[in-house]
Amino acid sequence: AGEAKQDNKGKGGKKAEGAAAPEAERMDVSRLDFRVGKIVAVEKHPDADTLYVETVELGEEKPRTIVSGLVNHIPIEQMRDRLAVFMCNLKASKMRGISSEGMIMCA
């Protein structure tokens, strides 16, 4: 009986690996919308000590507001007038009450 349990565990592990492989094959990185943008303004988030609120020019009609958690990593002076890579096709989400319209990937 003990061997049967071990066999089931082994089979379960193979199924989990098999399930992950097709998902990885279906991943289409061309769906990711990465763009280079310029941070034209940056300020600390009024309600969070570890968040910046950035205004970013991405070549669109109006600049985007992007909230990032880089306060402990990059001084505010180094964020201003900086080029960075942004992921732009994310659903807007509120971060402590301010809508973030993308994600900074590097600064």
Tab-separated table of N, CA and C in Angstrom:
chain	number	residue	atom	x	y	z
A	1	ALA	N	0.834	-1.193	0.000
A	1	ALA	CA	0.000	0.000	0.000
A	1	ALA	C	0.873	1.250	0.000
A	2	GLY	N	2.009	1.164	0.722
A	2	GLY	CA	2.903	2.311	0.787
A	2	GLY	C	3.492	2.650	-0.576
A	3	GLU	N	3.759	1.617	-1.373
A	3	GLU	CA	4.313	1.849	-2.699
A	3	GLU	C	3.310	2.532	-3.615
A	4	ALA	N	2.052	2.198	-3.467
A	4	ALA	CA	1.012	2.805	-4.300
A	4	ALA	C	0.951	4.304	-4.049
A	5	LYS	N	1.102	4.705	-2.799
A	5	LYS	CA	1.081	6.140	-2.480
A	5	LYS	C	2.255	6.845	-3.136
A	6	GLN	N	3.436	6.210	-3.101
A	6	GLN	CA	4.601	6.823	-3.726
A	6	GLN	C	4.397	6.948	-5.227
A	7	ASP	N	3.796	5.924	-5.835
A	7	ASP	CA	3.534	5.982	-7.265
A	7	ASP	C	2.607	7.140	-7.604
A	8	ASN	N	1.582	7.351	-6.782
A	8	ASN	CA	0.637	8.437	-7.021
A	8	ASN	C	1.333	9.792	-6.925
A	9	LYS	N	2.237	9.916	-5.953
A	9	LYS	CA	2.953	11.188	-5.815
A	9	LYS	C	3.818	11.446	-7.039
A	10	GLY	N	4.484	10.399	-7.484
A	10	GLY	CA	5.330	10.545	-8.673
A	10	GLY	C	4.518	10.940	-9.884
A	11	LYS	N	3.360	10.326	-10.048
A	11	LYS	CA	2.504	10.654	-11.191
A	11	LYS	C	1.979	12.075	-11.068
A	12	GLY	N	1.636	12.474	-9.836
A	12	GLY	CA	1.127	13.831	-9.623
A	12	GLY	C	2.170	14.865	-9.996
A	13	GLY	N	3.435	14.576	-9.630
A	13	GLY	CA	4.504	15.509	-9.962
A	13	GLY	C	4.678	15.648	-11.465
A	14	LYS	N	4.551	14.532	-12.180
A	14	LYS	CA	4.699	14.577	-13.634
A	14	LYS	C	3.555	15.369	-14.259
A	15	LYS	N	2.362	15.225	-13.722
A	15	LYS	CA	1.224	15.972	-14.254
A	15	LYS	C	1.437	17.469	-14.057
A	16	ALA	N	1.948	17.850	-12.886
A	16	ALA	CA	2.186	19.268	-12.626
A	16	ALA	C	3.216	19.822	-13.597
A	17	GLU	N	4.277	19.053	-13.846
A	17	GLU	CA	5.285	19.514	-14.796
A	17	GLU	C	4.696	19.610	-16.198
A	18	GLY	N	3.911	18.625	-16.562
A	18	GLY	CA	3.286	18.608	-17.877
A	18	GLY	C	2.330	19.774	-18.065
A	19	ALA	N	1.639	20.166	-16.999
A	19	ALA	CA	0.691	21.274	-17.083
A	19	ALA	C	1.426	22.599	-17.260
A	20	ALA	N	2.605	22.715	-16.679
A	20	ALA	CA	3.350	23.973	-16.762
A	20	ALA	C	3.963	24.166	-18.150
A	21	ALA	N	4.360	23.082	-18.786
A	21	ALA	CA	5.027	23.188	-20.079
A	21	ALA	C	4.134	23.806	-21.163
A	22	PRO	N	2.888	23.353	-21.355
A	22	PRO	CA	2.062	23.985	-22.393
A	22	PRO	C	1.808	25.466	-22.104
A	23	GLU	N	1.701	25.816	-20.822
A	23	GLU	CA	1.461	27.219	-20.487
A	23	GLU	C	2.659	28.069	-20.915
A	24	ALA	N	3.864	27.572	-20.684
A	24	ALA	CA	5.068	28.301	-21.074
A	24	ALA	C	5.139	28.424	-22.598
A	25	GLU	N	4.709	27.402	-23.306
A	25	GLU	CA	4.732	27.438	-24.769
A	25	GLU	C	3.756	28.478	-25.305
A	26	ARG	N	2.664	28.706	-24.615
A	26	ARG	CA	1.645	29.644	-25.080
A	26	ARG	C	1.996	31.088	-24.768
A	27	MET	N	2.997	31.340	-23.929
A	27	MET	CA	3.345	32.702	-23.564
A	27	MET	C	3.823	33.453	-24.800
A	28	ASP	N	3.219	34.587	-25.081
A	28	ASP	CA	3.546	35.365	-26.265
A	28	ASP	C	4.092	36.716	-25.825
A	29	VAL	N	5.404	36.866	-25.808
A	29	VAL	CA	6.010	38.097	-25.321
A	29	VAL	C	5.719	39.292	-26.225
A	30	SER	N	5.271	39.053	-27.439
A	30	SER	CA	4.954	40.176	-28.322
A	30	SER	C	3.731	40.947	-27.824
A	31	ARG	N	2.995	40.364	-26.879
A	31	ARG	CA	1.839	41.071	-26.308
A	31	ARG	C	2.259	42.132	-25.296
A	32	LEU	N	3.490	42.072	-24.810
A	32	LEU	CA	3.974	43.051	-23.837
A	32	LEU	C	4.296	44.355	-24.555
A	33	ASP	N	3.781	45.455	-24.031
A	33	ASP	CA	3.991	46.766	-24.644
A	33	ASP	C	5.017	47.550	-23.825
A	34	PHE	N	6.293	47.367	-24.170
A	34	PHE	CA	7.369	48.105	-23.513
A	34	PHE	C	7.680	49.340	-24.339
A	35	ARG	N	7.818	50.491	-23.660
A	35	ARG	CA	8.166	51.736	-24.346
A	35	ARG	C	9.171	52.512	-23.515
A	36	VAL	N	9.990	53.283	-24.206
A	36	VAL	CA	10.902	54.190	-23.530
A	36	VAL	C	10.169	55.509	-23.362
A	37	GLY	N	10.197	56.033	-22.153
A	37	GLY	CA	9.535	57.299	-21.870
A	37	GLY	C	10.414	58.182	-21.026
A	38	LYS	N	10.047	59.455	-20.953
A	38	LYS	CA	10.806	60.417	-20.156
A	38	LYS	C	9.979	60.830	-18.945
A	39	ILE	N	10.581	60.714	-17.788
A	39	ILE	CA	9.921	61.151	-16.553
A	39	ILE	C	10.052	62.673	-16.515
A	40	VAL	N	8.940	63.377	-16.689
A	40	VAL	CA	8.977	64.843	-16.743
A	40	VAL	C	8.714	65.475	-15.382
A	41	ALA	N	8.079	64.729	-14.493
A	41	ALA	CA	7.841	65.235	-13.139
A	41	ALA	C	7.762	64.048	-12.195
A	42	VAL	N	8.229	64.250	-10.974
A	42	VAL	CA	8.153	63.191	-9.967
A	42	VAL	C	7.988	63.837	-8.598
A	43	GLU	N	7.139	63.238	-7.810
A	43	GLU	CA	6.932	63.714	-6.431
A	43	GLU	C	6.658	62.509	-5.545
A	44	LYS	N	6.857	62.706	-4.251
A	44	LYS	CA	6.546	61.622	-3.333
A	44	LYS	C	5.038	61.491	-3.211
A	45	HIS	N	4.586	60.270	-3.063
A	45	HIS	CA	3.159	59.991	-2.888
A	45	HIS	C	2.711	60.639	-1.581
A	46	PRO	N	1.584	61.351	-1.580
A	46	PRO	CA	1.146	62.042	-0.361
A	46	PRO	C	0.768	61.098	0.789
A	47	ASP	N	0.385	59.858	0.473
A	47	ASP	CA	-0.080	58.938	1.514
A	47	ASP	C	0.832	57.744	1.741
A	48	ALA	N	1.990	57.686	1.070
A	48	ALA	CA	2.880	56.527	1.213
A	48	ALA	C	4.333	56.991	1.183
A	49	ASP	N	5.117	56.547	2.150
A	49	ASP	CA	6.518	56.964	2.246
A	49	ASP	C	7.418	56.292	1.210
A	50	THR	N	7.009	55.150	0.679
A	50	THR	CA	7.894	54.400	-0.212
A	50	THR	C	7.504	54.502	-1.685
A	51	LEU	N	6.563	55.378	-2.035
A	51	LEU	CA	6.088	55.473	-3.420
A	51	LEU	C	6.379	56.840	-4.036
A	52	TYR	N	6.747	56.827	-5.307
A	52	TYR	CA	6.836	58.035	-6.125
A	52	TYR	C	5.623	58.079	-7.045
A	53	VAL	N	5.187	59.290	-7.378
A	53	VAL	CA	4.162	59.501	-8.404
A	53	VAL	C	4.868	60.243	-9.536
A	54	GLU	N	4.972	59.565	-10.681
A	54	GLU	CA	5.706	60.128	-11.814
A	54	GLU	C	4.755	60.515	-12.936
A	55	THR	N	5.071	61.595	-13.606
A	55	THR	CA	4.386	61.979	-14.836
A	55	THR	C	5.348	61.655	-15.964
A	56	VAL	N	4.887	60.805	-16.903
A	56	VAL	CA	5.784	60.248	-17.918
A	56	VAL	C	5.269	60.561	-19.314
A	57	GLU	N	6.152	61.102	-20.168
A	57	GLU	CA	5.858	61.341	-21.582
A	57	GLU	C	6.232	60.078	-22.355
A	58	LEU	N	5.244	59.487	-23.025
A	58	LEU	CA	5.475	58.258	-23.785
A	58	LEU	C	5.127	58.421	-25.263
A	59	GLY	N	5.027	59.655	-25.730
A	59	GLY	CA	4.699	59.887	-27.136
A	59	GLY	C	3.217	59.782	-27.415
A	60	GLU	N	2.403	59.881	-26.380
A	60	GLU	CA	0.951	59.814	-26.545
A	60	GLU	C	0.367	61.219	-26.431
A	61	GLU	N	-0.954	61.310	-26.586
A	61	GLU	CA	-1.644	62.595	-26.494
A	61	GLU	C	-1.376	63.309	-25.179
A	62	LYS	N	-1.492	62.556	-24.096
A	62	LYS	CA	-1.278	63.156	-22.773
A	62	LYS	C	-0.305	62.276	-21.982
A	63	PRO	N	0.418	62.875	-21.046
A	63	PRO	CA	1.351	62.084	-20.251
A	63	PRO	C	0.613	61.112	-19.319
A	64	ARG	N	1.280	60.038	-18.961
A	64	ARG	CA	0.701	59.053	-18.045
A	64	ARG	C	1.209	59.287	-16.634
A	65	THR	N	0.361	58.931	-15.681
A	65	THR	CA	0.762	58.934	-14.281
A	65	THR	C	1.129	57.504	-13.910
A	66	ILE	N	2.321	57.334	-13.366
A	66	ILE	CA	2.787	56.012	-12.978
A	66	ILE	C	3.301	56.082	-11.544
A	67	VAL	N	2.837	55.163	-10.724
A	67	VAL	CA	3.253	55.094	-9.327
A	67	VAL	C	4.268	53.961	-9.205
A	68	SER	N	5.401	54.258	-8.562
A	68	SER	CA	6.441	53.231	-8.407
A	68	SER	C	6.980	53.223	-6.975
A	69	GLY	N	7.499	52.090	-6.570
A	69	GLY	CA	8.039	51.931	-5.224
A	69	GLY	C	9.546	52.063	-5.188
A	70	LEU	N	10.083	53.108	-5.771
A	70	LEU	CA	11.533	53.262	-5.881
A	70	LEU	C	12.136	54.239	-4.873
A	71	VAL	N	11.349	54.723	-3.929
A	71	VAL	CA	11.836	55.733	-2.987
A	71	VAL	C	13.080	55.256	-2.244
A	72	ASN	N	13.098	54.005	-1.821
A	72	ASN	CA	14.238	53.486	-1.051
A	72	ASN	C	15.424	53.086	-1.931
A	73	HIS	N	15.273	53.193	-3.249
A	73	HIS	CA	16.325	52.734	-4.152
A	73	HIS	C	16.955	53.845	-4.980
A	74	ILE	N	16.169	54.840	-5.378
A	74	ILE	CA	16.669	55.905	-6.245
A	74	ILE	C	16.227	57.258	-5.676
A	75	PRO	N	17.174	58.165	-5.440
A	75	PRO	CA	16.799	59.498	-4.944
A	75	PRO	C	15.919	60.240	-5.956
A	76	ILE	N	15.041	61.077	-5.444
A	76	ILE	CA	14.077	61.788	-6.293
A	76	ILE	C	14.788	62.644	-7.341
A	77	GLU	N	15.951	63.207	-7.008
A	77	GLU	CA	16.689	64.052	-7.953
A	77	GLU	C	17.140	63.248	-9.179
A	78	GLN	N	17.447	61.962	-8.985
A	78	GLN	CA	17.893	61.129	-10.096
A	78	GLN	C	16.735	60.614	-10.944
A	79	MET	N	15.517	60.746	-10.460
A	79	MET	CA	14.342	60.310	-11.223
A	79	MET	C	13.902	61.371	-12.227
A	80	ARG	N	14.081	62.628	-11.894
A	80	ARG	CA	13.615	63.721	-12.761
A	80	ARG	C	14.361	63.739	-14.090
A	81	ASP	N	13.621	64.018	-15.182
A	81	ASP	CA	14.179	64.153	-16.531
A	81	ASP	C	14.992	62.933	-16.952
A	82	ARG	N	14.555	61.784	-16.545
A	82	ARG	CA	15.270	60.539	-16.823
A	82	ARG	C	14.510	59.712	-17.849
A	83	LEU	N	15.219	59.045	-18.740
A	83	LEU	CA	14.603	58.082	-19.648
A	83	LEU	C	14.532	56.736	-18.937
A	84	ALA	N	13.444	56.029	-19.143
A	84	ALA	CA	13.270	54.719	-18.524
A	84	ALA	C	12.382	53.864	-19.413
A	85	VAL	N	12.338	52.570	-19.137
A	85	VAL	CA	11.488	51.630	-19.863
A	85	VAL	C	10.235	51.393	-19.038
A	86	PHE	N	9.081	51.445	-19.706
A	86	PHE	CA	7.795	51.283	-19.035
A	86	PHE	C	6.971	50.196	-19.711
A	87	MET	N	6.245	49.437	-18.915
A	87	MET	CA	5.264	48.503	-19.463
A	87	MET	C	3.945	49.270	-19.492
A	88	CYS	N	3.374	49.388	-20.701
A	88	CYS	CA	2.251	50.300	-20.885
A	88	CYS	C	0.888	49.645	-21.034
A	89	ASN	N	0.814	48.355	-21.294
A	89	ASN	CA	-0.505	47.772	-21.518
A	89	ASN	C	-1.025	47.020	-20.289
A	90	LEU	N	-0.757	47.589	-19.132
A	90	LEU	CA	-1.337	47.055	-17.902
A	90	LEU	C	-2.632	47.793	-17.602
A	91	LYS	N	-3.563	47.104	-16.977
A	91	LYS	CA	-4.798	47.740	-16.546
A	91	LYS	C	-4.455	48.754	-15.456
A	92	ALA	N	-5.009	49.948	-15.549
A	92	ALA	CA	-4.750	50.970	-14.530
A	92	ALA	C	-5.206	50.459	-13.170
A	93	SER	N	-4.385	50.718	-12.162
A	93	SER	CA	-4.753	50.289	-10.811
A	93	SER	C	-4.423	51.394	-9.821
A	94	LYS	N	-5.234	51.494	-8.793
A	94	LYS	CA	-5.023	52.522	-7.782
A	94	LYS	C	-4.005	52.030	-6.763
A	95	MET	N	-3.038	52.884	-6.497
A	95	MET	CA	-2.047	52.600	-5.472
A	95	MET	C	-2.154	53.706	-4.441
A	96	ARG	N	-2.758	53.355	-3.314
A	96	ARG	CA	-3.005	54.321	-2.236
A	96	ARG	C	-3.789	55.529	-2.741
A	97	GLY	N	-4.776	55.270	-3.588
A	97	GLY	CA	-5.686	56.326	-4.021
A	97	GLY	C	-5.306	57.022	-5.314
A	98	ILE	N	-4.124	56.767	-5.856
A	98	ILE	CA	-3.703	57.391	-7.115
A	98	ILE	C	-3.633	56.310	-8.185
A	99	SER	N	-4.245	56.582	-9.334
A	99	SER	CA	-4.282	55.621	-10.426
A	99	SER	C	-2.933	55.554	-11.135
A	100	SER	N	-2.379	54.358	-11.247
A	100	SER	CA	-1.134	54.126	-11.952
A	100	SER	C	-1.451	53.491	-13.292
A	101	GLU	N	-0.953	54.104	-14.372
A	101	GLU	CA	-1.297	53.693	-15.736
A	101	GLU	C	-0.175	52.923	-16.426
A	102	GLY	N	0.665	52.268	-15.655
A	102	GLY	CA	1.761	51.485	-16.215
A	102	GLY	C	2.725	51.103	-15.123
A	103	MET	N	3.897	50.571	-15.536
A	103	MET	CA	4.895	50.150	-14.566
A	103	MET	C	6.284	50.482	-15.106
A	104	ILE	N	7.097	51.089	-14.260
A	104	ILE	CA	8.473	51.373	-14.651
A	104	ILE	C	9.284	50.087	-14.507
A	105	MET	N	10.104	49.802	-15.508
A	105	MET	CA	10.895	48.581	-15.504
A	105	MET	C	12.338	48.848	-15.075
A	106	CYS	N	12.833	50.036	-15.321
A	106	CYS	CA	14.170	50.427	-14.879
A	106	CYS	C	14.239	51.946	-14.894
A	107	ALA	N	15.197	52.465	-14.190
A	107	ALA	CA	15.299	53.925	-14.136
A	107	ALA	C	16.747	54.366	-14.218
